[in-house]
């Protein structure tokens, strides 16, 4: 496999769960250059739900890329977000953040890596509407 190029060695790190992926890092850089706003990565937003209440929400949600001034969050999702369970979990997160006054946009890693300018144009359009 090594000789024919099909050997895949896991590098021991991945994005998500507090670690920015390559598409997230690229989009974050482009947003900070292309807009007049400060964008943060892995921003923790309190859900304002007491932990002991047992309602199924965490005490906070982390947004991949966020602008506090606009209350605009951008999620960049990899392949792990395609399962039914992940889709429901993402919808629950989006719904809660919207209840808290956030606008949430979702893109796939592929969206960002293959057509970043389309994503940037869409984000700029949303910013103008805010």
Backbone as a printed PyTorch tensor [residue, N CA C, xyz], in Angstrom:
tensor([[[  0.8220,  -1.2010,   0.0000],
         [  0.0000,   0.0000,   0.0000],
         [  0.8570,   1.2530,   0.0000]],

        [[  1.9630,   1.2070,   0.7040],
         [  2.8660,   2.3550,   0.7430],
         [  3.4200,   2.6450,  -0.6560]],

        [[  3.7540,   1.5910,  -1.3810],
         [  4.3420,   1.7560,  -2.7150],
         [  3.3360,   2.2970,  -3.7240]],

        [[  2.0840,   1.8220,  -3.6480],
         [  1.1170,   2.2720,  -4.6440],
         [  0.3000,   3.4890,  -4.1980]],

        [[  0.6050,   4.0470,  -3.0270],
         [ -0.0290,   5.2920,  -2.5920],
         [ -1.3780,   5.1470,  -1.9290]],

        [[ -1.7640,   3.9120,  -1.5540],
         [ -3.0670,   3.7280,  -0.9210],
         [ -2.9730,   3.5470,   0.5900]],

        [[ -1.7980,   3.7090,   1.1620],
         [ -1.6300,   3.5980,   2.6000],
         [ -2.0810,   4.9080,   3.2510]],

        [[ -3.0680,   4.8200,   4.1220],
         [ -3.5850,   6.0040,   4.8040],
         [ -3.2230,   5.9000,   6.2750]],

        [[ -2.3580,   6.7930,   6.7050],
         [ -1.9270,   6.8060,   8.0970],
         [ -2.6120,   7.9700,   8.7820]],

        [[ -3.3430,   7.6680,   9.8500],
         [ -4.0340,   8.7170,  10.5950],
         [ -3.0020,   9.5720,  11.3220]],

        [[ -3.0320,  10.9120,  11.1340],
         [ -2.0240,  11.7750,  11.7470],
         [ -2.2190,  11.9940,  13.2420]],

        [[ -3.2900,  11.4730,  13.7920],
         [ -3.5070,  11.5760,  15.2370],
         [ -4.2140,  12.8340,  15.6750]],

        [[ -4.7450,  13.6190,  14.7400],
         [ -5.5160,  14.7900,  15.1170],
         [ -6.6070,  15.0150,  14.0840]],

        [[ -7.6670,  15.6580,  14.5270],
         [ -8.7720,  15.9440,  13.6310],
         [ -9.4010,  17.2530,  14.0500]],

        [[-10.2500,  17.7940,  13.2170],
         [-10.9490,  19.0260,  13.5560],
         [-12.2210,  18.7180,  14.3240]],

        [[-12.8880,  19.7660,  14.7520],
         [-14.1090,  19.6170,  15.5160],
         [-13.8080,  19.4510,  16.9930]],

        [[-14.8320,  19.4990,  17.8030],
         [-14.6940,  19.3340,  19.2570],
         [-13.6250,  20.2590,  19.8400]],

        [[-13.6730,  21.5220,  19.4630],
         [-12.7300,  22.4880,  20.0050],
         [-11.4980,  22.7140,  19.1560]],

        [[-11.3350,  21.9410,  18.0970],
         [-10.1970,  22.0880,  17.1940],
         [-10.7100,  22.5850,  15.8450]],

        [[-10.1480,  23.6570,  15.3380],
         [-10.5680,  24.1720,  14.0360],
         [-10.0270,  23.2930,  12.9180]],

        [[-10.8620,  23.0700,  11.9120],
         [-10.4460,  22.3200,  10.7320],
         [ -9.7950,  23.2840,   9.7410]],

        [[ -9.1810,  22.7450,   8.7160],
         [ -8.5670,  23.5840,   7.6800],
         [ -9.6140,  24.4830,   7.0140]],

        [[-10.7900,  23.9530,   6.6140],
         [-11.8020,  24.8410,   6.0290],
         [-12.2430,  25.9420,   7.0000]],

        [[-12.3810,  25.6310,   8.2850],
         [-12.7660,  26.6510,   9.2650],
         [-11.7040,  27.7430,   9.3520]],

        [[-10.4390,  27.3350,   9.4030],
         [ -9.3490,  28.3120,   9.4970],
         [ -9.3210,  29.2150,   8.2700]],

        [[ -9.4870,  28.6190,   7.0920],
         [ -9.4840,  29.4110,   5.8630],
         [-10.6310,  30.4020,   5.8420]],

        [[-11.8400,  29.9500,   6.1830],
         [-12.9980,  30.8430,   6.1790],
         [-12.8210,  31.9560,   7.2130]],

        [[-12.2950,  31.6240,   8.3810],
         [-12.0600,  32.6260,   9.4240],
         [-11.1080,  33.7120,   8.9210]],

        [[-10.0330,  33.3110,   8.2650],
         [ -9.0800,  34.2960,   7.7250],
         [ -9.7600,  35.1640,   6.6750]],

        [[-10.4830,  34.5360,   5.7500],
         [-11.1450,  35.2940,   4.6880],
         [-12.1610,  36.2720,   5.2650]],

        [[-12.9190,  35.8610,   6.2830],
         [-13.9160,  36.7530,   6.8820],
         [-13.2550,  37.9450,   7.5630]],

        [[-12.1580,  37.7120,   8.2510],
         [-11.4670,  38.8140,   8.9240],
         [-10.8460,  39.7800,   7.9220]],

        [[-10.4770,  39.3070,   6.7450],
         [ -9.9220,  40.1710,   5.7070],
         [-11.0340,  40.8760,   4.9310]],

        [[-12.1000,  40.1530,   4.6040],
         [-13.1300,  40.6600,   3.7000],
         [-14.1940,  41.5200,   4.3760]],

        [[-14.3420,  41.4300,   5.6880],
         [-15.3860,  42.2060,   6.3620],
         [-14.7480,  43.1530,   7.3780]],

        [[-15.5280,  44.0830,   7.8440],
         [-15.0520,  45.0320,   8.8530],
         [-15.4140,  44.5800,  10.2600]],

        [[-15.5930,  43.3060,  10.4460],
         [-15.9890,  42.7670,  11.7500],
         [-14.9240,  41.8280,  12.2800]],

        [[-14.9390,  41.6560,  13.6060],
         [-14.0220,  40.7250,  14.2560],
         [-14.7130,  39.3640,  14.3560]],

        [[-14.0770,  38.3490,  13.8360],
         [-14.6070,  36.9950,  13.8590],
         [-13.7770,  36.1470,  14.8100]],

        [[-14.4500,  35.3380,  15.6010],
         [-13.7860,  34.4640,  16.5600],
         [-14.0520,  33.0080,  16.1960]],

        [[-13.1420,  32.1450,  16.6080],
         [-13.3520,  30.7150,  16.4020],
         [-13.6920,  30.0650,  17.7290]],

        [[-14.4900,  29.0170,  17.6470],
         [-14.8610,  28.2150,  18.8230],
         [-15.4230,  29.0770,  19.9550]],

        [[-16.3360,  29.9800,  19.6030],
         [-16.9570,  30.8600,  20.5930],
         [-18.0070,  30.0830,  21.3860]],

        [[-17.8770,  30.0790,  22.7060],
         [-18.8400,  29.4050,  23.5780],
         [-19.9860,  30.3660,  23.8820]],

        [[-21.2050,  29.9560,  23.5390],
         [-22.3940,  30.7630,  23.7860],
         [-23.2120,  30.0830,  24.8800]],

        [[-23.3990,  30.7480,  26.0240],
         [-24.2040,  30.1490,  27.1050],
         [-25.6420,  29.9160,  26.6550]],

        [[-26.1800,  28.7600,  26.9800],
         [-27.5600,  28.4420,  26.5910],
         [-28.5770,  28.9730,  27.5990]],

        [[-28.1070,  29.4440,  28.7330],
         [-28.9600,  29.9820,  29.7930],
         [-29.9170,  28.9340,  30.3370]],

        [[-29.5050,  27.6880,  30.2600],
         [-30.3010,  26.5730,  30.7710],
         [-29.5510,  25.9790,  31.9620]],

        [[-30.1940,  25.9110,  33.1340],
         [-29.5100,  25.3070,  34.2750],
         [-29.1710,  23.8490,  33.9980]],

        [[-27.9880,  23.4370,  34.3870],
         [-27.5150,  22.0810,  34.1240],
         [-28.4480,  21.0300,  34.7390]],

        [[-28.9700,  21.2840,  35.9010],
         [-29.7740,  20.2870,  36.6160],
         [-31.1810,  20.1260,  36.0600]],

        [[-31.5760,  20.9490,  35.1370],
         [-32.9510,  20.9180,  34.6450],
         [-33.2680,  19.6900,  33.7970]],

        [[-32.2770,  19.0730,  33.2430],
         [-32.4950,  17.8420,  32.4840],
         [-33.2410,  18.0380,  31.1860]],

        [[-33.0870,  19.1880,  30.5490],
         [-33.8270,  19.4750,  29.3210],
         [-33.0920,  19.0070,  28.0690]],

        [[-31.8960,  18.4820,  28.2410],
         [-31.1640,  17.9690,  27.0940],
         [-30.2650,  18.9700,  26.4100]],

        [[-30.1510,  20.1790,  26.9440],
         [-29.2380,  21.1660,  26.3850],
         [-27.9880,  21.2600,  27.2380]],

        [[-26.8460,  21.4740,  26.5980],
         [-25.6260,  21.7120,  27.3800],
         [-25.6620,  23.1190,  27.9680]],

        [[-24.7170,  23.4410,  28.8310],
         [-24.6820,  24.7850,  29.4110],
         [-24.2220,  25.8170,  28.3890]],

        [[-23.5250,  25.3820,  27.3370],
         [-23.1680,  26.2910,  26.2490],
         [-22.9740,  25.4960,  24.9680]],

        [[-23.0700,  26.2190,  23.8650],
         [-22.7700,  25.6540,  22.5490],
         [-21.5830,  26.4040,  21.9790]],

        [[-20.6660,  25.6870,  21.3610],
         [-19.5480,  26.3260,  20.6840],
         [-19.9020,  26.5230,  19.2130]],

        [[-19.6680,  27.7380,  18.7410],
         [-19.8890,  28.0620,  17.3360],
         [-18.5310,  28.0610,  16.6470]],

        [[-18.4510,  27.4140,  15.4920],
         [-17.1820,  27.3000,  14.7830],
         [-16.5520,  28.6730,  14.5210]],

        [[-17.3260,  29.5620,  13.8970],
         [-16.8620,  30.9260,  13.6000],
         [-18.0230,  31.8600,  13.9530]],

        [[-17.7330,  32.9030,  14.7180],
         [-18.8200,  33.7720,  15.1660],
         [-18.4010,  35.2270,  15.2210]],

        [[-19.3680,  36.0920,  14.9980],
         [-19.1820,  37.5270,  15.1580],
         [-20.1610,  37.9810,  16.2390]],

        [[-19.6200,  38.3720,  17.3770],
         [-20.4570,  38.8050,  18.4990],
         [-21.2600,  40.0510,  18.1520]],

        [[-20.6490,  41.0030,  17.4560],
         [-21.3340,  42.2500,  17.1150],
         [-22.5980,  41.9970,  16.2950]],

        [[-22.5470,  41.0220,  15.4180],
         [-23.6820,  40.7120,  14.5470],
         [-24.5680,  39.5970,  15.0880]],

        [[-24.0610,  38.8750,  16.0870],
         [-24.7080,  37.6450,  16.5580],
         [-24.9450,  36.7070,  15.3730]],

        [[-23.8760,  36.5460,  14.5990],
         [-23.9040,  35.6870,  13.4240],
         [-22.9160,  34.5560,  13.6390]],

        [[-23.4170,  33.3370,  13.5520],
         [-22.5820,  32.1650,  13.7250],
         [-22.5070,  31.3630,  12.4450]],

        [[-21.3320,  30.8230,  12.1770],
         [-21.1310,  30.0080,  10.9840],
         [-20.5880,  28.6520,  11.4190]],

        [[-21.2850,  27.6140,  11.0240],
         [-20.8700,  26.2450,  11.2990],
         [-20.3300,  25.6440,  10.0060]],

        [[-19.1550,  25.0420,  10.0950],
         [-18.5420,  24.3780,   8.9450],
         [-18.5000,  22.8910,   9.2900]],

        [[-19.3360,  22.1240,   8.6040],
         [-19.5560,  20.7280,   8.9630],
         [-18.8090,  19.7570,   8.0590]],

        [[-18.1980,  18.7610,   8.6840],
         [-17.5220,  17.6880,   7.9700],
         [-18.4470,  16.5110,   7.7540]],

        [[-17.8660,  15.3930,   7.3510],
         [-18.6380,  14.1830,   7.0380],
         [-19.3990,  13.6430,   8.2480]],

        [[-18.9100,  13.9110,   9.4410],
         [-19.5660,  13.4120,  10.6470],
         [-20.9230,  14.0340,  10.9160]],

        [[-21.3040,  15.0120,  10.1190],
         [-22.5850,  15.6910,  10.3210],
         [-23.6590,  15.1940,   9.3580]],

        [[-23.4020,  14.0860,   8.6590],
         [-24.3470,  13.5900,   7.6550],
         [-25.3370,  12.5490,   8.1840]],

        [[-25.0690,  11.9710,   9.3330],
         [-25.9760,  10.9410,   9.8530],
         [-27.2650,  11.5800,  10.3670]],

        [[-28.3240,  10.7630,  10.4700],
         [-29.6060,  11.2680,  10.9800],
         [-29.4540,  11.8620,  12.3780]],

        [[-28.7040,  11.1610,  13.2160],
         [-28.4930,  11.6150,  14.5900],
         [-27.7750,  12.9690,  14.6110]],

        [[-26.7590,  13.1110,  13.7830],
         [-26.0000,  14.3670,  13.7270],
         [-26.8530,  15.5030,  13.1720]],

        [[-27.6650,  15.2040,  12.1780],
         [-28.5390,  16.2250,  11.5930],
         [-29.5220,  16.7370,  12.6390]],

        [[-30.0940,  15.8280,  13.4190],
         [-31.0230,  16.2330,  14.4860],
         [-30.3070,  17.0380,  15.5680]],

        [[-29.1010,  16.6090,  15.9210],
         [-28.3160,  17.3210,  16.9370],
         [-27.9620,  18.7340,  16.4480]],

        [[-27.5760,  18.8580,  15.1820],
         [-27.2540,  20.1670,  14.6130],
         [-28.4840,  21.0730,  14.5530]],

        [[-29.6380,  20.4910,  14.2000],
         [-30.8830,  21.2740,  14.1490],
         [-31.2560,  21.7800,  15.5390]],

        [[-31.0610,  20.9490,  16.5450],
         [-31.3500,  21.3410,  17.9310],
         [-30.4390,  22.4960,  18.3550]],

        [[-29.1720,  22.4010,  17.9980],
         [-28.2070,  23.4480,  18.3220],
         [-28.5900,  24.7510,  17.6220]],

        [[-28.8890,  24.6690,  16.3350],
         [-29.2760,  25.8570,  15.5690],
         [-30.5220,  26.4930,  16.1630]],

        [[-31.5090,  25.6770,  16.4880],
         [-32.7590,  26.1900,  17.0580],
         [-32.5060,  26.9350,  18.3680]],

        [[-31.6910,  26.3540,  19.2400],
         [-31.4060,  26.9920,  20.5300],
         [-30.6620,  28.3120,  20.3380]],

        [[-29.6790,  28.3090,  19.4470],
         [-28.9270,  29.5440,  19.1870],
         [-29.8410,  30.6240,  18.5990]],

        [[-30.7600,  30.2340,  17.7340],
         [-31.7090,  31.2020,  17.1790],
         [-32.6420,  31.7440,  18.2570]],

        [[-33.0380,  30.8960,  19.2000],
         [-33.8390,  31.3580,  20.3500],
         [-33.0820,  32.4280,  21.1390]],

        [[-31.7710,  32.3030,  21.1710],
         [-30.9240,  33.2360,  21.9110],
         [-30.5620,  34.4810,  21.0850]],

        [[-31.1440,  34.5870,  19.8830],
         [-30.9410,  35.7790,  19.0660],
         [-29.8410,  35.6820,  18.0360]],

        [[-29.2790,  34.4890,  17.8420],
         [-28.2140,  34.2920,  16.8670],
         [-28.7870,  33.9200,  15.5160]],

        [[-28.1120,  34.3000,  14.4760],
         [-28.3880,  33.8210,  13.1210],
         [-27.3000,  32.8030,  12.8140]],

        [[-27.6700,  31.6110,  12.3860],
         [-26.6920,  30.5380,  12.1560],
         [-26.7130,  30.1280,  10.6840]],

        [[-25.5330,  30.1140,  10.0840],
         [-25.3670,  29.6360,   8.7100],
         [-24.5430,  28.3590,   8.7560]],

        [[-24.8790,  27.4200,   7.9010],
         [-24.1520,  26.1510,   7.8530],
         [-23.5940,  25.9070,   6.4600]],

        [[-22.3290,  25.4880,   6.4410],
         [-21.6520,  25.1170,   5.2120],
         [-20.9420,  23.7970,   5.4480]],

        [[-20.6610,  23.0900,   4.3650],
         [-19.8650,  21.8680,   4.4820],
         [-18.4010,  22.2230,   4.2290]],

        [[-17.5280,  21.3340,   4.6710],
         [-16.1050,  21.5150,   4.3630],
         [-15.9130,  21.6500,   2.8550]],

        [[-16.6480,  20.8300,   2.1040],
         [-16.5340,  20.8460,   0.6420],
         [-16.9530,  22.2100,   0.0800]],

        [[-18.0280,  22.8050,   0.6230],
         [-18.4590,  24.1310,   0.1740],
         [-17.3140,  25.1370,   0.2830]],

        [[-16.6480,  25.1190,   1.4190],
         [-15.6000,  26.0940,   1.6880],
         [-14.3580,  25.8280,   0.8380]],

        [[-14.0190,  24.5690,   0.6660],
         [-12.7930,  24.2330,  -0.0640],
         [-12.9490,  24.3410,  -1.5860]],

        [[-14.1610,  24.1060,  -2.1110],
         [-14.3330,  24.1150,  -3.5680],
         [-14.8570,  25.4410,  -4.1010]],

        [[-15.6650,  26.1640,  -3.3210],
         [-16.2130,  27.4260,  -3.8070],
         [-16.3120,  28.4370,  -2.6670]],

        [[-15.1610,  28.8620,  -2.1300],
         [-15.1840,  29.7640,  -0.9740],
         [-15.8140,  31.1160,  -1.2750]],

        [[-15.6740,  31.5990,  -2.4980],
         [-16.2020,  32.9190,  -2.8170],
         [-17.7210,  32.9390,  -2.8150]],

        [[-18.3250,  31.8240,  -3.1830],
         [-19.7890,  31.7360,  -3.1200],
         [-20.2430,  31.8410,  -1.6640]],

        [[-19.5670,  31.1160,  -0.7760],
         [-19.9050,  31.1790,   0.6490],
         [-19.7070,  32.5980,   1.1760]],

        [[-18.5990,  33.2370,   0.8160],
         [-18.3350,  34.6060,   1.2790],
         [-19.3960,  35.5820,   0.7830]],

        [[-19.8070,  35.4420,  -0.4690],
         [-20.8570,  36.3170,  -1.0000],
         [-22.1690,  36.1300,  -0.2480]],

        [[-22.5000,  34.8860,   0.0490],
         [-23.7330,  34.6100,   0.7910],
         [-23.6550,  35.2050,   2.2010]],

        [[-22.4960,  35.0770,   2.8420],
         [-22.3070,  35.6180,   4.1900],
         [-22.3970,  37.1410,   4.1560]],

        [[-21.7540,  37.7680,   3.1760],
         [-21.8260,  39.2210,   3.0540],
         [-23.2530,  39.6900,   2.8190]],

        [[-24.0260,  38.9330,   2.0490],
         [-25.4400,  39.2610,   1.8140],
         [-26.2190,  39.2180,   3.1400]],

        [[-25.9770,  38.2040,   3.9540],
         [-26.6500,  38.0950,   5.2560],
         [-26.2460,  39.2580,   6.1540]],

        [[-24.9590,  39.6180,   6.1390],
         [-24.4840,  40.7400,   6.9590],
         [-25.2150,  42.0210,   6.5830]],

        [[-25.4050,  42.2560,   5.2920],
         [-26.1260,  43.4610,   4.8370],
         [-27.5620,  43.4610,   5.3410]],

        [[-28.1830,  42.2720,   5.4040],
         [-29.5710,  42.1670,   5.8760],
         [-29.6860,  42.3760,   7.3810]],

        [[-28.5920,  42.1110,   8.1180],
         [-28.6460,  42.2880,   9.5610],
         [-28.5820,  43.7340,   9.8630]]])
